[in-house]
PDB file of C-alpha atoms in Angstrom:
ATOM      1  CA  UNK A   1       7.877  16.660  23.397  1.00 72.00           C
ATOM      2  CA  UNK A   2       5.261  19.154  24.567  1.00 78.00           C
ATOM      3  CA  UNK A   3       4.265  19.874  28.149  1.00 85.00           C
ATOM      4  CA  UNK A   4       1.313  21.996  27.016  1.00 90.00           C
ATOM      5  CA  UNK A   5      -1.404  19.605  28.172  1.00 93.00           C
ATOM      6  CA  UNK A   6      -4.987  20.748  28.603  1.00 96.00           C
ATOM      7  CA  UNK A   7      -6.723  20.003  31.888  1.00 96.00           C
ATOM      8  CA  UNK A   8      -8.944  17.204  30.500  1.00 97.00           C
ATOM      9  CA  UNK A   9      -6.078  15.710  28.497  1.00 96.00           C
ATOM     10  CA  UNK A  10      -3.722  15.462  31.469  1.00 96.00           C
ATOM     11  CA  UNK A  11      -6.528  14.147  33.639  1.00 96.00           C
ATOM     12  CA  UNK A  12      -7.296  11.434  31.105  1.00 97.00           C
ATOM     13  CA  UNK A  13      -3.641  10.418  30.832  1.00 96.00           C
ATOM     14  CA  UNK A  14      -3.281  10.095  34.601  1.00 96.00           C
ATOM     15  CA  UNK A  15      -6.563   8.183  34.878  1.00 95.00           C
ATOM     16  CA  UNK A  16      -5.371   5.771  32.196  1.00 95.00           C
ATOM     17  CA  UNK A  17      -2.249   5.007  34.208  1.00 95.00           C
ATOM     18  CA  UNK A  18       0.398   7.033  32.394  1.00 97.00           C
ATOM     19  CA  UNK A  19       3.143   7.861  34.865  1.00 97.00           C
ATOM     20  CA  UNK A  20       4.161  11.530  35.193  1.00 98.00           C
ATOM     21  CA  UNK A  21       7.853  12.325  34.745  1.00 99.00           C
ATOM     22  CA  UNK A  22       9.136  15.472  36.467  1.00 99.00           C
ATOM     23  CA  UNK A  23      12.554  16.806  35.399  1.00 99.00           C
ATOM     24  CA  UNK A  24      14.246  18.531  38.348  1.00 99.00           C
ATOM     25  CA  UNK A  25      17.215  20.652  37.370  1.00 99.00           C
ATOM     26  CA  UNK A  26      19.293  23.537  38.647  1.00 99.00           C
ATOM     27  CA  UNK A  27      20.656  26.905  37.541  1.00 99.00           C
ATOM     28  CA  UNK A  28      24.373  26.774  38.236  1.00 98.00           C
ATOM     29  CA  UNK A  29      27.718  27.383  36.611  1.00 98.00           C
ATOM     30  CA  UNK A  30      28.971  24.760  34.192  1.00 98.00           C
ATOM     31  CA  UNK A  31      32.309  26.191  33.198  1.00 98.00           C
ATOM     32  CA  UNK A  32      32.831  28.854  30.551  1.00 98.00           C
ATOM     33  CA  UNK A  33      31.386  26.798  27.678  1.00 99.00           C
ATOM     34  CA  UNK A  34      28.053  25.400  28.940  1.00 99.00           C
ATOM     35  CA  UNK A  35      24.871  27.244  29.963  1.00 99.00           C
ATOM     36  CA  UNK A  36      23.758  27.702  33.558  1.00 99.00           C
ATOM     37  CA  UNK A  37      20.686  25.636  32.676  1.00 99.00           C
ATOM     38  CA  UNK A  38      22.719  22.523  31.788  1.00 99.00           C
ATOM     39  CA  UNK A  39      21.249  20.337  34.541  1.00 99.00           C
ATOM     40  CA  UNK A  40      17.710  21.175  33.462  1.00 99.00           C
ATOM     41  CA  UNK A  41      18.505  20.600  29.780  1.00 99.00           C
ATOM     42  CA  UNK A  42      19.909  17.157  30.567  1.00 99.00           C
ATOM     43  CA  UNK A  43      17.123  16.097  32.931  1.00 99.00           C
ATOM     44  CA  UNK A  44      14.456  17.193  30.460  1.00 99.00           C
ATOM     45  CA  UNK A  45      16.181  15.396  27.582  1.00 99.00           C
ATOM     46  CA  UNK A  46      16.268  12.125  29.507  1.00 99.00           C
ATOM     47  CA  UNK A  47      12.645  12.499  30.630  1.00 99.00           C
ATOM     48  CA  UNK A  48      11.535  13.192  27.050  1.00 98.00           C
ATOM     49  CA  UNK A  49      13.207  10.027  25.814  1.00 98.00           C
ATOM     50  CA  UNK A  50      11.744   7.960  28.618  1.00 98.00           C
ATOM     51  CA  UNK A  51       8.118   8.999  28.076  1.00 98.00           C
ATOM     52  CA  UNK A  52       7.368   6.885  24.977  1.00 97.00           C
ATOM     53  CA  UNK A  53       9.259   3.927  26.437  1.00 98.00           C
ATOM     54  CA  UNK A  54       7.478   3.777  29.816  1.00 98.00           C
ATOM     55  CA  UNK A  55       4.072   5.278  28.894  1.00 97.00           C
ATOM     56  CA  UNK A  56       5.045   8.491  30.627  1.00 98.00           C
ATOM     57  CA  UNK A  57       3.630  11.984  30.543  1.00 98.00           C
ATOM     58  CA  UNK A  58       6.148  14.830  30.600  1.00 98.00           C
ATOM     59  CA  UNK A  59       5.669  17.576  33.189  1.00 98.00           C
ATOM     60  CA  UNK A  60       7.281  21.028  33.028  1.00 98.00           C
ATOM     61  CA  UNK A  61      10.741  21.032  34.594  1.00 98.00           C
ATOM     62  CA  UNK A  62      11.681  22.602  37.899  1.00 99.00           C
ATOM     63  CA  UNK A  63      14.586  24.758  36.727  1.00 99.00           C
ATOM     64  CA  UNK A  64      16.198  25.616  40.080  1.00 99.00           C
ATOM     65  CA  UNK A  65      17.799  23.365  42.668  1.00 98.00           C
ATOM     66  CA  UNK A  66      20.018  23.124  45.744  1.00 98.00           C
ATOM     67  CA  UNK A  67      23.362  24.206  44.381  1.00 96.00           C
ATOM     68  CA  UNK A  68      25.015  26.342  47.042  1.00 93.00           C
ATOM     69  CA  UNK A  69      28.343  24.639  46.325  1.00 91.00           C
ATOM     70  CA  UNK A  70      28.537  26.708  43.139  1.00 94.00           C
ATOM     71  CA  UNK A  71      27.796  30.067  44.754  1.00 94.00           C
ATOM     72  CA  UNK A  72      31.409  31.139  44.212  1.00 93.00           C
ATOM     73  CA  UNK A  73      30.760  31.508  40.477  1.00 96.00           C
ATOM     74  CA  UNK A  74      28.651  34.237  38.868  1.00 97.00           C
ATOM     75  CA  UNK A  75      25.133  33.415  37.751  1.00 97.00           C
ATOM     76  CA  UNK A  76      24.449  30.497  40.076  1.00 98.00           C
ATOM     77  CA  UNK A  77      20.993  30.796  41.668  1.00 98.00           C
ATOM     78  CA  UNK A  78      20.364  28.244  44.399  1.00 98.00           C
ATOM     79  CA  UNK A  79      17.398  27.138  46.443  1.00 98.00           C
ATOM     80  CA  UNK A  80      17.836  25.934  50.003  1.00 98.00           C
ATOM     81  CA  UNK A  81      17.697  22.253  50.939  1.00 98.00           C
ATOM     82  CA  UNK A  82      14.352  22.769  52.666  1.00 98.00           C
ATOM     83  CA  UNK A  83      12.904  24.665  49.705  1.00 99.00           C
ATOM     84  CA  UNK A  84      13.758  21.874  47.256  1.00 99.00           C
ATOM     85  CA  UNK A  85      12.215  19.361  49.632  1.00 99.00           C
ATOM     86  CA  UNK A  86       9.105  21.527  49.993  1.00 98.00           C
ATOM     87  CA  UNK A  87       8.675  22.167  46.255  1.00 99.00           C
ATOM     88  CA  UNK A  88       9.005  18.485  45.494  1.00 99.00           C
ATOM     89  CA  UNK A  89       6.662  17.634  48.349  1.00 98.00           C
ATOM     90  CA  UNK A  90       3.984  20.038  47.156  1.00 98.00           C
ATOM     91  CA  UNK A  91       4.115  18.680  43.609  1.00 98.00           C
ATOM     92  CA  UNK A  92       4.031  15.097  44.873  1.00 98.00           C
ATOM     93  CA  UNK A  93       0.949  15.872  46.976  1.00 97.00           C
ATOM     94  CA  UNK A  94      -0.761  17.591  44.052  1.00 98.00           C
ATOM     95  CA  UNK A  95      -0.151  14.633  41.746  1.00 98.00           C
ATOM     96  CA  UNK A  96      -1.429  12.242  44.400  1.00 97.00           C
ATOM     97  CA  UNK A  97      -4.642  14.268  44.717  1.00 97.00           C
ATOM     98  CA  UNK A  98      -4.984  14.290  40.923  1.00 96.00           C
ATOM     99  CA  UNK A  99      -5.011  10.505  40.872  1.00 96.00           C
ATOM    100  CA  UNK A 100      -1.550   9.746  39.494  1.00 97.00           C
ATOM    101  CA  UNK A 101      -0.497   6.138  40.070  1.00 96.00           C
ATOM    102  CA  UNK A 102       3.083   7.183  40.944  1.00 98.00           C
ATOM    103  CA  UNK A 103       5.694   9.827  40.130  1.00 98.00           C
ATOM    104  CA  UNK A 104       9.140   9.564  38.582  1.00 99.00           C
ATOM    105  CA  UNK A 105      11.475  12.487  39.300  1.00 99.00           C
ATOM    106  CA  UNK A 106      14.341  12.758  36.808  1.00 99.00           C
ATOM    107  CA  UNK A 107      16.965  14.579  38.833  1.00 99.00           C
ATOM    108  CA  UNK A 108      19.682  16.510  37.043  1.00 98.00           C
ATOM    109  CA  UNK A 109      21.777  17.860  39.914  1.00 97.00           C
ATOM    110  CA  UNK A 110      23.827  16.258  42.676  1.00 94.00           C
ATOM    111  CA  UNK A 111      22.707  18.809  45.269  1.00 95.00           C
ATOM    112  CA  UNK A 112      19.066  17.794  44.812  1.00 98.00           C
ATOM    113  CA  UNK A 113      19.618  14.158  45.700  1.00 97.00           C
ATOM    114  CA  UNK A 114      19.172  14.350  49.462  1.00 97.00           C
ATOM    115  CA  UNK A 115      16.160  16.728  49.556  1.00 98.00           C
ATOM    116  CA  UNK A 116      14.388  14.805  46.792  1.00 99.00           C
ATOM    117  CA  UNK A 117      15.001  11.507  48.564  1.00 98.00           C
ATOM    118  CA  UNK A 118      13.459  12.944  51.719  1.00 98.00           C
ATOM    119  CA  UNK A 119      10.464  14.301  49.794  1.00 98.00           C
ATOM    120  CA  UNK A 120       9.896  10.835  48.333  1.00 98.00           C
ATOM    121  CA  UNK A 121      10.146   9.268  51.784  1.00 98.00           C
ATOM    122  CA  UNK A 122       7.742  11.874  53.184  1.00 97.00           C
ATOM    123  CA  UNK A 123       5.152  10.874  50.575  1.00 96.00           C
ATOM    124  CA  UNK A 124       5.532   7.189  51.324  1.00 94.00           C
ATOM    125  CA  UNK A 125       5.105   7.749  55.052  1.00 96.00           C
ATOM    126  CA  UNK A 126       2.216  10.192  54.635  1.00 94.00           C
ATOM    127  CA  UNK A 127      -0.030   8.287  52.256  1.00 93.00           C
ATOM    128  CA  UNK A 128       1.930   5.502  50.593  1.00 95.00           C
ATOM    129  CA  UNK A 129       2.235   7.382  47.302  1.00 97.00           C
ATOM    130  CA  UNK A 130       5.162   5.862  45.357  1.00 97.00           C
ATOM    131  CA  UNK A 131       7.877   8.221  44.108  1.00 98.00           C
ATOM    132  CA  UNK A 132      11.008   7.119  42.248  1.00 99.00           C
ATOM    133  CA  UNK A 133      13.941   9.541  42.090  1.00 99.00           C
ATOM    134  CA  UNK A 134      16.306   8.826  39.198  1.00 99.00           C
ATOM    135  CA  UNK A 135      19.897  10.063  39.508  1.00 98.00           C
ATOM    136  CA  UNK A 136      21.197   9.116  36.049  1.00 97.00           C
ATOM    137  CA  UNK A 137      21.307   5.349  36.574  1.00 97.00           C
ATOM    138  CA  UNK A 138      23.986   3.628  34.524  1.00 96.00           C
ATOM    139  CA  UNK A 139      25.988   6.834  34.065  1.00 96.00           C
ATOM    140  CA  UNK A 140      29.324   5.476  35.312  1.00 94.00           C
ATOM    141  CA  UNK A 141      29.103   2.395  33.111  1.00 96.00           C
ATOM    142  CA  UNK A 142      27.982   4.401  30.090  1.00 97.00           C
ATOM    143  CA  UNK A 143      30.824   6.889  30.381  1.00 97.00           C
ATOM    144  CA  UNK A 144      33.360   4.103  30.843  1.00 96.00           C
ATOM    145  CA  UNK A 145      32.177   2.562  27.578  1.00 98.00           C
ATOM    146  CA  UNK A 146      31.733   5.742  25.524  1.00 98.00           C
ATOM    147  CA  UNK A 147      33.949   8.457  26.982  1.00 98.00           C
ATOM    148  CA  UNK A 148      37.550   8.978  25.902  1.00 98.00           C
ATOM    149  CA  UNK A 149      38.739  11.347  28.636  1.00 98.00           C
ATOM    150  CA  UNK A 150      39.845  10.628  32.184  1.00 95.00           C
ATOM    151  CA  UNK A 151      37.101  11.166  34.802  1.00 93.00           C
ATOM    152  CA  UNK A 152      37.821  13.722  37.510  1.00 93.00           C
ATOM    153  CA  UNK A 153      37.169  11.222  40.293  1.00 86.00           C
ATOM    154  CA  UNK A 154      34.625  10.458  43.011  1.00 85.00           C
ATOM    155  CA  UNK A 155      32.028   9.768  40.329  1.00 80.00           C
ATOM    156  CA  UNK A 156      31.764  13.491  39.607  1.00 85.00           C
ATOM    157  CA  UNK A 157      30.866  14.723  36.131  1.00 93.00           C
ATOM    158  CA  UNK A 158      30.598  18.491  35.924  1.00 96.00           C
ATOM    159  CA  UNK A 159      30.931  20.402  32.659  1.00 98.00           C
ATOM    160  CA  UNK A 160      33.104  17.531  31.445  1.00 98.00           C
ATOM    161  CA  UNK A 161      33.017  15.307  28.379  1.00 99.00           C
ATOM    162  CA  UNK A 162      29.825  13.553  29.497  1.00 98.00           C
ATOM    163  CA  UNK A 163      27.705  16.628  30.235  1.00 98.00           C
ATOM    164  CA  UNK A 164      29.074  18.582  27.284  1.00 99.00           C
ATOM    165  CA  UNK A 165      28.372  15.714  24.885  1.00 99.00           C
ATOM    166  CA  UNK A 166      24.756  15.432  26.026  1.00 99.00           C
ATOM    167  CA  UNK A 167      24.113  19.167  25.679  1.00 99.00           C
ATOM    168  CA  UNK A 168      25.780  19.107  22.244  1.00 99.00           C
ATOM    169  CA  UNK A 169      23.329  16.359  21.276  1.00 99.00           C
ATOM    170  CA  UNK A 170      20.151  18.117  22.419  1.00 99.00           C
ATOM    171  CA  UNK A 171      20.950  21.857  22.505  1.00 99.00           C
ATOM    172  CA  UNK A 172      24.073  22.478  20.401  1.00 99.00           C
ATOM    173  CA  UNK A 173      23.285  26.169  20.093  1.00 99.00           C
ATOM    174  CA  UNK A 174      23.856  26.515  23.858  1.00 99.00           C
ATOM    175  CA  UNK A 175      27.460  25.235  23.762  1.00 99.00           C
ATOM    176  CA  UNK A 176      30.571  27.280  22.935  1.00 99.00           C
ATOM    177  CA  UNK A 177      33.298  24.714  22.366  1.00 99.00           C
ATOM    178  CA  UNK A 178      35.831  27.470  21.643  1.00 99.00           C
ATOM    179  CA  UNK A 179      35.741  28.198  25.396  1.00 98.00           C
ATOM    180  CA  UNK A 180      35.946  24.587  26.568  1.00 98.00           C
ATOM    181  CA  UNK A 181      38.915  23.900  28.846  1.00 98.00           C
ATOM    182  CA  UNK A 182      39.975  20.867  30.847  1.00 98.00           C
ATOM    183  CA  UNK A 183      40.522  21.044  34.589  1.00 97.00           C
ATOM    184  CA  UNK A 184      41.248  18.259  37.041  1.00 96.00           C
ATOM    185  CA  UNK A 185      40.981  19.547  40.617  1.00 92.00           C
ATOM    186  CA  UNK A 186      43.346  18.205  43.254  1.00 90.00           C
ATOM    187  CA  UNK A 187      40.864  17.028  45.862  1.00 89.00           C
ATOM    188  CA  UNK A 188      41.707  17.663  49.536  1.00 91.00           C
ATOM    189  CA  UNK A 189      42.315  14.558  51.667  1.00 89.00           C
ATOM    190  CA  UNK A 190      39.022  15.063  53.539  1.00 90.00           C
ATOM    191  CA  UNK A 191      36.970  15.264  50.343  1.00 86.00           C
ATOM    192  CA  UNK A 192      34.105  14.362  49.962  1.00 82.00           C
ATOM    193  CA  UNK A 193      33.367  14.060  53.702  1.00 80.00           C
ATOM    194  CA  UNK A 194      34.007  17.766  54.254  1.00 82.00           C
ATOM    195  CA  UNK A 195      32.017  20.256  52.202  1.00 84.00           C
ATOM    196  CA  UNK A 196      33.897  22.383  49.690  1.00 89.00           C
ATOM    197  CA  UNK A 197      32.623  24.956  47.255  1.00 90.00           C
ATOM    198  CA  UNK A 198      33.453  24.385  43.609  1.00 90.00           C
ATOM    199  CA  UNK A 199      35.438  27.624  43.539  1.00 92.00           C
ATOM    200  CA  UNK A 200      37.694  26.249  46.278  1.00 92.00           C
ATOM    201  CA  UNK A 201      38.570  23.248  44.133  1.00 92.00           C
ATOM    202  CA  UNK A 202      39.238  24.851  40.768  1.00 92.00           C
ATOM    203  CA  UNK A 203      39.283  28.041  38.748  1.00 95.00           C
ATOM    204  CA  UNK A 204      36.878  27.128  35.949  1.00 96.00           C
ATOM    205  CA  UNK A 205      34.180  25.027  37.608  1.00 95.00           C
ATOM    206  CA  UNK A 206      35.030  22.143  35.264  1.00 97.00           C
ATOM    207  CA  UNK A 207      35.671  18.643  36.604  1.00 96.00           C
ATOM    208  CA  UNK A 208      37.222  16.763  33.682  1.00 97.00           C
ATOM    209  CA  UNK A 209      37.917  17.404  30.006  1.00 98.00           C
ATOM    210  CA  UNK A 210      35.053  18.722  27.854  1.00 99.00           C
ATOM    211  CA  UNK A 211      37.262  19.054  24.776  1.00 98.00           C
ATOM    212  CA  UNK A 212      36.627  15.361  24.019  1.00 99.00           C
ATOM    213  CA  UNK A 213      32.866  15.941  23.756  1.00 99.00           C
ATOM    214  CA  UNK A 214      30.839  15.273  20.608  1.00 99.00           C
ATOM    215  CA  UNK A 215      27.135  15.191  19.841  1.00 99.00           C
ATOM    216  CA  UNK A 216      27.494  11.571  18.711  1.00 99.00           C
ATOM    217  CA  UNK A 217      28.817  10.603  22.136  1.00 99.00           C
ATOM    218  CA  UNK A 218      25.937  12.524  23.686  1.00 99.00           C
ATOM    219  CA  UNK A 219      23.383  10.521  21.711  1.00 99.00           C
ATOM    220  CA  UNK A 220      25.051   7.260  22.722  1.00 99.00           C
ATOM    221  CA  UNK A 221      25.170   8.337  26.371  1.00 98.00           C
ATOM    222  CA  UNK A 222      21.495   9.299  26.320  1.00 98.00           C
ATOM    223  CA  UNK A 223      20.596   5.961  24.753  1.00 98.00           C
ATOM    224  CA  UNK A 224      22.431   4.125  27.530  1.00 98.00           C
ATOM    225  CA  UNK A 225      20.921   6.281  30.282  1.00 98.00           C
ATOM    226  CA  UNK A 226      17.434   5.842  28.815  1.00 99.00           C
ATOM    227  CA  UNK A 227      17.778   2.068  28.723  1.00 98.00           C
ATOM    228  CA  UNK A 228      19.027   1.889  32.316  1.00 98.00           C
ATOM    229  CA  UNK A 229      16.363   4.280  33.608  1.00 99.00           C
ATOM    230  CA  UNK A 230      13.568   2.497  31.724  1.00 99.00           C
ATOM    231  CA  UNK A 231      14.504  -0.784  33.383  1.00 98.00           C
ATOM    232  CA  UNK A 232      14.322   0.827  36.823  1.00 98.00           C
ATOM    233  CA  UNK A 233      10.984   2.469  36.068  1.00 98.00           C
ATOM    234  CA  UNK A 234       9.566  -0.817  34.789  1.00 97.00           C
ATOM    235  CA  UNK A 235      10.615  -2.637  37.959  1.00 97.00           C
ATOM    236  CA  UNK A 236       9.257   0.221  40.082  1.00 97.00           C
ATOM    237  CA  UNK A 237       5.850   0.270  38.406  1.00 96.00           C
ATOM    238  CA  UNK A 238       5.486  -3.488  38.645  1.00 95.00           C
ATOM    239  CA  UNK A 239       5.910  -3.108  42.397  1.00 93.00           C
ATOM    240  CA  UNK A 240       3.268  -0.354  42.435  1.00 89.00           C
ATOM    241  CA  UNK A 241       0.339  -1.228  40.144  1.00 86.00           C
ATOM    242  CA  UNK A 242      -2.301   1.430  39.731  1.00 75.00           C
ATOM    243  CA  UNK A 243      -4.577   1.699  42.771  1.00 66.00           C
ATOM    244  CA  UNK A 244      -7.929   3.342  42.074  1.00 52.00           C
ATOM    245  CA  UNK A 245      -9.271   2.787  45.590  1.00 47.00           C
ATOM    246  CA  UNK A 246      -6.749   4.576  47.823  1.00 48.00           C
ATOM    247  CA  UNK A 247      -7.437   7.659  49.939  1.00 50.00           C
ATOM    248  CA  UNK A 248      -6.400  10.735  47.926  1.00 55.00           C
ATOM    249  CA  UNK A 249      -7.128  13.220  50.725  1.00 53.00           C
ATOM    250  CA  UNK A 250      -4.263  12.507  53.117  1.00 56.00           C
ATOM    251  CA  UNK A 251      -1.976  15.340  52.086  1.00 62.00           C
TER     252      UNK A 251
END
């Protein structure tokens, strides 16, 4: 699905009530077999599938996120917490000024959750603009039904069967399964309350077993995630019908 909208075309879509979907990813290690852009690939894939279901318009992805926990591995490029919050806030304000009815952020990285939640709250408090942040709703249930490997624990999926399957489904050329290895970190007793870098927990940056991954599982996982996310978006938009009379200047 293209993000190459012209100015009048995007304006017309927003005026007609199409909801913009913003994939928000990261550029961080995902083991030896997956690309650094895995979180962005996955967030964009889910957003693309959601657009025709929820009358959405796909925006270009933000390809960097708050991922300092992966700094111990080469290639990881992280933004600060405040920078993620500010980038999201600026884009939210711009979409509000452009007349969007709401915004759905499809988040692909755990480290983005807190700053994106605050950016959404900031918008609500500033001008009432509704922002929904999706953090892969239904993921635990989908993996329990489709996956065949043991999860690493604490609800964490990183370079494992789930993520590898989804990237195999949408960008198989980016995956090198000959380098896929399983790793199950032994979590310290104060995890997750205390902060640990990924390199402190394991040698490969993998949480789980990617060797079970297949593209077919990835398609099934994406179908389940799309269905769960579409239900949330539908409920969200029913709570926030399009308002053509609000003040668009309070940013």
